[in-house]
DNA sequence: TCCTCTCCCACTTTTGAACTGG
DNA sequence: ACCAGTTCAAAAGTGGGAGAGG
């Protein structure tokens, strides 16, 4: 909670100097949020203050009115133009630039949970060749999806709007068994972070008919995960902009600094530099890559809320100067909303109901090839040694969570740690019943694992105003629809844990968040299962089996 | 041989406890 | 006793190189 340590993460961010916010995010209507003109950083910087005005405004503020502006958008754009890379390590590495947003339009008195997930942007594996990112094959199965819940969550709209909301402590890892709740990614794959805002206050608890969430997506925050930087331009951008990397800021030539560090009298040319200089001598002559090629070439179909549908070339066909890009930042605004009658109005790239037959999974305009998620593994429960603000993960396989496998009454199979990647492939959708629960404190850094939905590949379609480089999804859940998903328990069945692991009783908010995640995930991909991540524990006895 | 990944290094920033003075 | 400001050591975060492994 925000009160637990003098400064919240968002406060830290707020104090940090930095360029003004970029542009406003998608707005409140099922329109592609063309409203950016006039909605400047200054406007965003003036959230409603306390008082009567706030109260008056609150009455009309809905989840759809929430606007999100990406902080340091220009910096993000710089990286994006060069082809953002994010280091992933076994221990977890922060993102840089860090994900910070300015939120407006919230009801100041309503509590919200802000969380981030990072989903594959496509189903390709990449390699850095000839100074550009190229498709190198089919993506590996997505890692267990996790959510990073902002540690201030839940907090009132006033809190979120008072300052920047920073997710700078979010860490990325390539450790499939990561016990710390970091977001697990595959190296050399392209990802897209998404911000979710979930309404969660006493009167609108998760699972109530009023439960709502929205999703905001900034195409310029997409990146390729790497274990070491491939593009020297990215390295330089990181060194220049990340204060922690100051040590690598040489007088002019960081390589000279490396040479000094190594007590060598000659500059050491790194492998990456050498590679690039050998392969792409033009790079040194053109330090500024400039606008990417293929800006208007999207990778796949996409569909935005007005129903426009575009056919776009395959990524393999693209000369990727960096990586397939959406850098024109056209607004990708998808809308998901429940109608009053409970039917789901879904304006998403994957529009089919989750109740449809599995054969519909591979909707062609969404998955170019048979979706790899069929083979994806579900993460078993595990506990971890965590800080008070970190979490332990609970999970179950899809069918178990869903209660649709017909084994509801069977005792859960013993779970060993090495089941992390050895549980049965996901075959059906997770369905949960969630009762309306009173609001309770929501565990921070709760993470949930889903079958990672691949985003509909974002395009740089210029049909969207560049000032609205933002993708939003709104959802309004109804209780009846929650129920229609199935009768299973509202929390994954208890499974055996590694010795030494403790488990806290599931919070109703985990159910709620899970529900959120479920619906959210389903809104983008029909292949979904869940993994809870909450509570405290230890990994001392964790074994690889 | 090439590519990817892990470990370790030196460096900087951040954090928080300890201390000091009003 | 309390609070605010300062100091300083430890922790955390960085990119690069070496080397292992596939």
mmCIF file of N, CA, C and O (backbone and C1' of nucleotides) in Angstrom, chain A residues 93 171 229 235 238 242 244 248 262 270, chain C residues 11-20:
data_model
loop_
_atom_site.group_PDB
_atom_site.id
_atom_site.type_symbol
_atom_site.label_atom_id
_atom_site.label_comp_id
_atom_site.label_asym_id
_atom_site.label_seq_id
_atom_site.Cartn_x
_atom_site.Cartn_y
_atom_site.Cartn_z
ATOM 1 N N UNK A 93 15.857 -8.195 -14.499
ATOM 2 C CA UNK A 93 16.423 -6.906 -14.879
ATOM 3 C C UNK A 93 15.295 -5.921 -15.063
ATOM 4 O O UNK A 93 14.261 -6.246 -15.646
ATOM 5 N N UNK A 171 10.540 -6.147 -13.127
ATOM 6 C CA UNK A 171 11.740 -6.804 -13.634
ATOM 7 C C UNK A 171 11.376 -7.905 -14.618
ATOM 8 O O UNK A 171 10.347 -8.564 -14.485
ATOM 9 N N UNK A 229 22.862 -6.872 -25.217
ATOM 10 C CA UNK A 229 22.426 -5.951 -26.262
ATOM 11 C C UNK A 229 23.022 -6.320 -27.610
ATOM 12 O O UNK A 229 24.182 -6.713 -27.715
ATOM 13 N N UNK A 235 22.516 0.260 -26.949
ATOM 14 C CA UNK A 235 23.465 0.305 -25.835
ATOM 15 C C UNK A 235 23.808 1.740 -25.493
ATOM 16 O O UNK A 235 23.817 2.145 -24.324
ATOM 17 N N UNK A 238 20.986 3.522 -23.815
ATOM 18 C CA UNK A 238 20.848 3.105 -22.416
ATOM 19 C C UNK A 238 21.914 3.792 -21.569
ATOM 20 O O UNK A 238 21.630 4.302 -20.481
ATOM 21 N N UNK A 242 20.370 6.055 -18.837
ATOM 22 C CA UNK A 242 20.153 5.350 -17.583
ATOM 23 C C UNK A 242 21.217 5.757 -16.570
ATOM 24 O O UNK A 242 22.404 5.507 -16.774
ATOM 25 N N UNK A 244 22.139 4.542 -13.886
ATOM 26 C CA UNK A 244 22.920 3.434 -13.360
ATOM 27 C C UNK A 244 24.053 3.045 -14.312
ATOM 28 O O UNK A 244 24.980 2.352 -13.914
ATOM 29 N N UNK A 248 29.528 3.779 -17.571
ATOM 30 C CA UNK A 248 29.978 3.389 -18.905
ATOM 31 C C UNK A 248 30.026 4.579 -19.848
ATOM 32 O O UNK A 248 30.296 4.425 -21.026
ATOM 33 N N UNK A 262 40.248 -2.370 -18.148
ATOM 34 C CA UNK A 262 40.958 -3.631 -18.271
ATOM 35 C C UNK A 262 42.465 -3.412 -18.290
ATOM 36 O O UNK A 262 43.216 -4.312 -18.614
ATOM 37 N N UNK A 270 34.148 -4.016 -28.698
ATOM 38 C CA UNK A 270 33.295 -5.108 -28.275
ATOM 39 C C UNK A 270 32.846 -5.942 -29.462
ATOM 40 O O UNK A 270 32.897 -5.510 -30.610
ATOM 41 P P DA C 11 24.518 -5.442 2.405
ATOM 42 O "O5'" DA C 11 23.480 -4.949 1.296
ATOM 43 C "C5'" DA C 11 22.333 -4.226 1.712
ATOM 44 C "C4'" DA C 11 21.563 -3.728 0.504
ATOM 45 C "C3'" DA C 11 21.384 -4.748 -0.613
ATOM 46 O "O3'" DA C 11 20.032 -4.765 -1.009
ATOM 47 C "C1'" DA C 11 22.346 -2.758 -1.473
ATOM 48 P P DA C 12 19.554 -5.791 -2.090
ATOM 49 O "O5'" DA C 12 19.471 -4.853 -3.371
ATOM 50 C "C5'" DA C 12 18.771 -3.626 -3.280
ATOM 51 C "C4'" DA C 12 18.906 -2.857 -4.578
ATOM 52 C "C3'" DA C 12 18.701 -3.696 -5.843
ATOM 53 O "O3'" DA C 12 17.785 -3.028 -6.687
ATOM 54 C "C1'" DA C 12 20.737 -2.491 -5.967
ATOM 55 P P DG C 13 17.331 -3.724 -7.996
ATOM 56 O "O5'" DG C 13 18.204 -2.940 -9.070
ATOM 57 C "C5'" DG C 13 18.112 -1.531 -9.110
ATOM 58 C "C4'" DG C 13 19.062 -0.990 -10.144
ATOM 59 C "C3'" DG C 13 18.994 -1.696 -11.497
ATOM 60 O "O3'" DG C 13 18.883 -0.700 -12.488
ATOM 61 C "C1'" DG C 13 21.221 -1.606 -10.735
ATOM 62 P P DT C 14 18.680 -1.059 -13.922
ATOM 63 O "O5'" DT C 14 20.198 -0.840 -14.375
ATOM 64 C "C5'" DT C 14 20.552 -0.526 -15.473
ATOM 65 C "C4'" DT C 14 22.052 -0.322 -15.646
ATOM 66 C "C3'" DT C 14 22.558 -1.243 -16.730
ATOM 67 O "O3'" DT C 14 22.291 -0.622 -17.971
ATOM 68 C "C1'" DT C 14 24.160 -1.015 -14.952
ATOM 69 P P DG C 15 22.081 -1.490 -19.174
ATOM 70 O "O5'" DG C 15 23.584 -1.623 -19.694
ATOM 71 C "C5'" DG C 15 24.318 -0.439 -19.982
ATOM 72 C "C4'" DG C 15 25.742 -0.799 -20.309
ATOM 73 C "C3'" DG C 15 25.891 -1.787 -21.475
ATOM 74 O "O3'" DG C 15 27.031 -1.423 -22.237
ATOM 75 C "C1'" DG C 15 26.741 -2.761 -19.488
ATOM 76 P P DG C 16 27.520 -2.300 -23.400
ATOM 77 O "O5'" DG C 16 28.766 -3.070 -22.760
ATOM 78 C "C5'" DG C 16 29.821 -2.297 -22.200
ATOM 79 C "C4'" DG C 16 30.978 -3.210 -21.873
ATOM 80 C "C3'" DG C 16 31.293 -4.240 -22.962
ATOM 81 O "O3'" DG C 16 32.692 -4.339 -23.144
ATOM 82 C "C1'" DG C 16 30.743 -5.343 -20.921
ATOM 83 P P DG C 17 33.282 -5.249 -24.232
ATOM 84 O "O5'" DG C 17 33.934 -6.420 -23.369
ATOM 85 C "C5'" DG C 17 34.822 -6.071 -22.314
ATOM 86 C "C4'" DG C 17 35.326 -7.331 -21.647
ATOM 87 C "C3'" DG C 17 35.730 -8.437 -22.617
ATOM 88 O "O3'" DG C 17 36.915 -9.054 -22.134
ATOM 89 C "C1'" DG C 17 33.978 -9.200 -21.193
ATOM 90 P P DA C 18 37.665 -10.128 -22.966
ATOM 91 O "O5'" DA C 18 37.356 -11.451 -22.131
ATOM 92 C "C5'" DA C 18 37.554 -11.431 -20.720
ATOM 93 C "C4'" DA C 18 37.148 -12.779 -20.138
ATOM 94 C "C3'" DA C 18 37.540 -13.987 -20.998
ATOM 95 O "O3'" DA C 18 38.061 -15.007 -20.161
ATOM 96 C "C1'" DA C 18 35.181 -13.945 -20.658
ATOM 97 P P DG C 19 38.748 -16.258 -20.806
ATOM 98 O "O5'" DG C 19 37.601 -17.356 -20.683
ATOM 99 C "C5'" DG C 19 36.921 -17.499 -19.438
ATOM 100 C "C4'" DG C 19 35.644 -18.289 -19.633
ATOM 101 C "C3'" DG C 19 35.783 -19.531 -20.532
ATOM 102 O "O3'" DG C 19 35.167 -20.623 -19.883
ATOM 103 C "C1'" DG C 19 33.950 -18.231 -21.200
ATOM 104 P P DA C 20 35.523 -22.105 -20.298
ATOM 105 O "O5'" DA C 20 34.101 -22.808 -20.084
ATOM 106 C "C5'" DA C 20 33.278 -22.387 -18.995
ATOM 107 C "C4'" DA C 20 31.820 -22.654 -19.319
ATOM 108 C "C3'" DA C 20 31.573 -23.976 -20.048
ATOM 109 O "O3'" DA C 20 30.460 -24.632 -19.471
ATOM 110 C "C1'" DA C 20 30.695 -22.179 -21.320
#
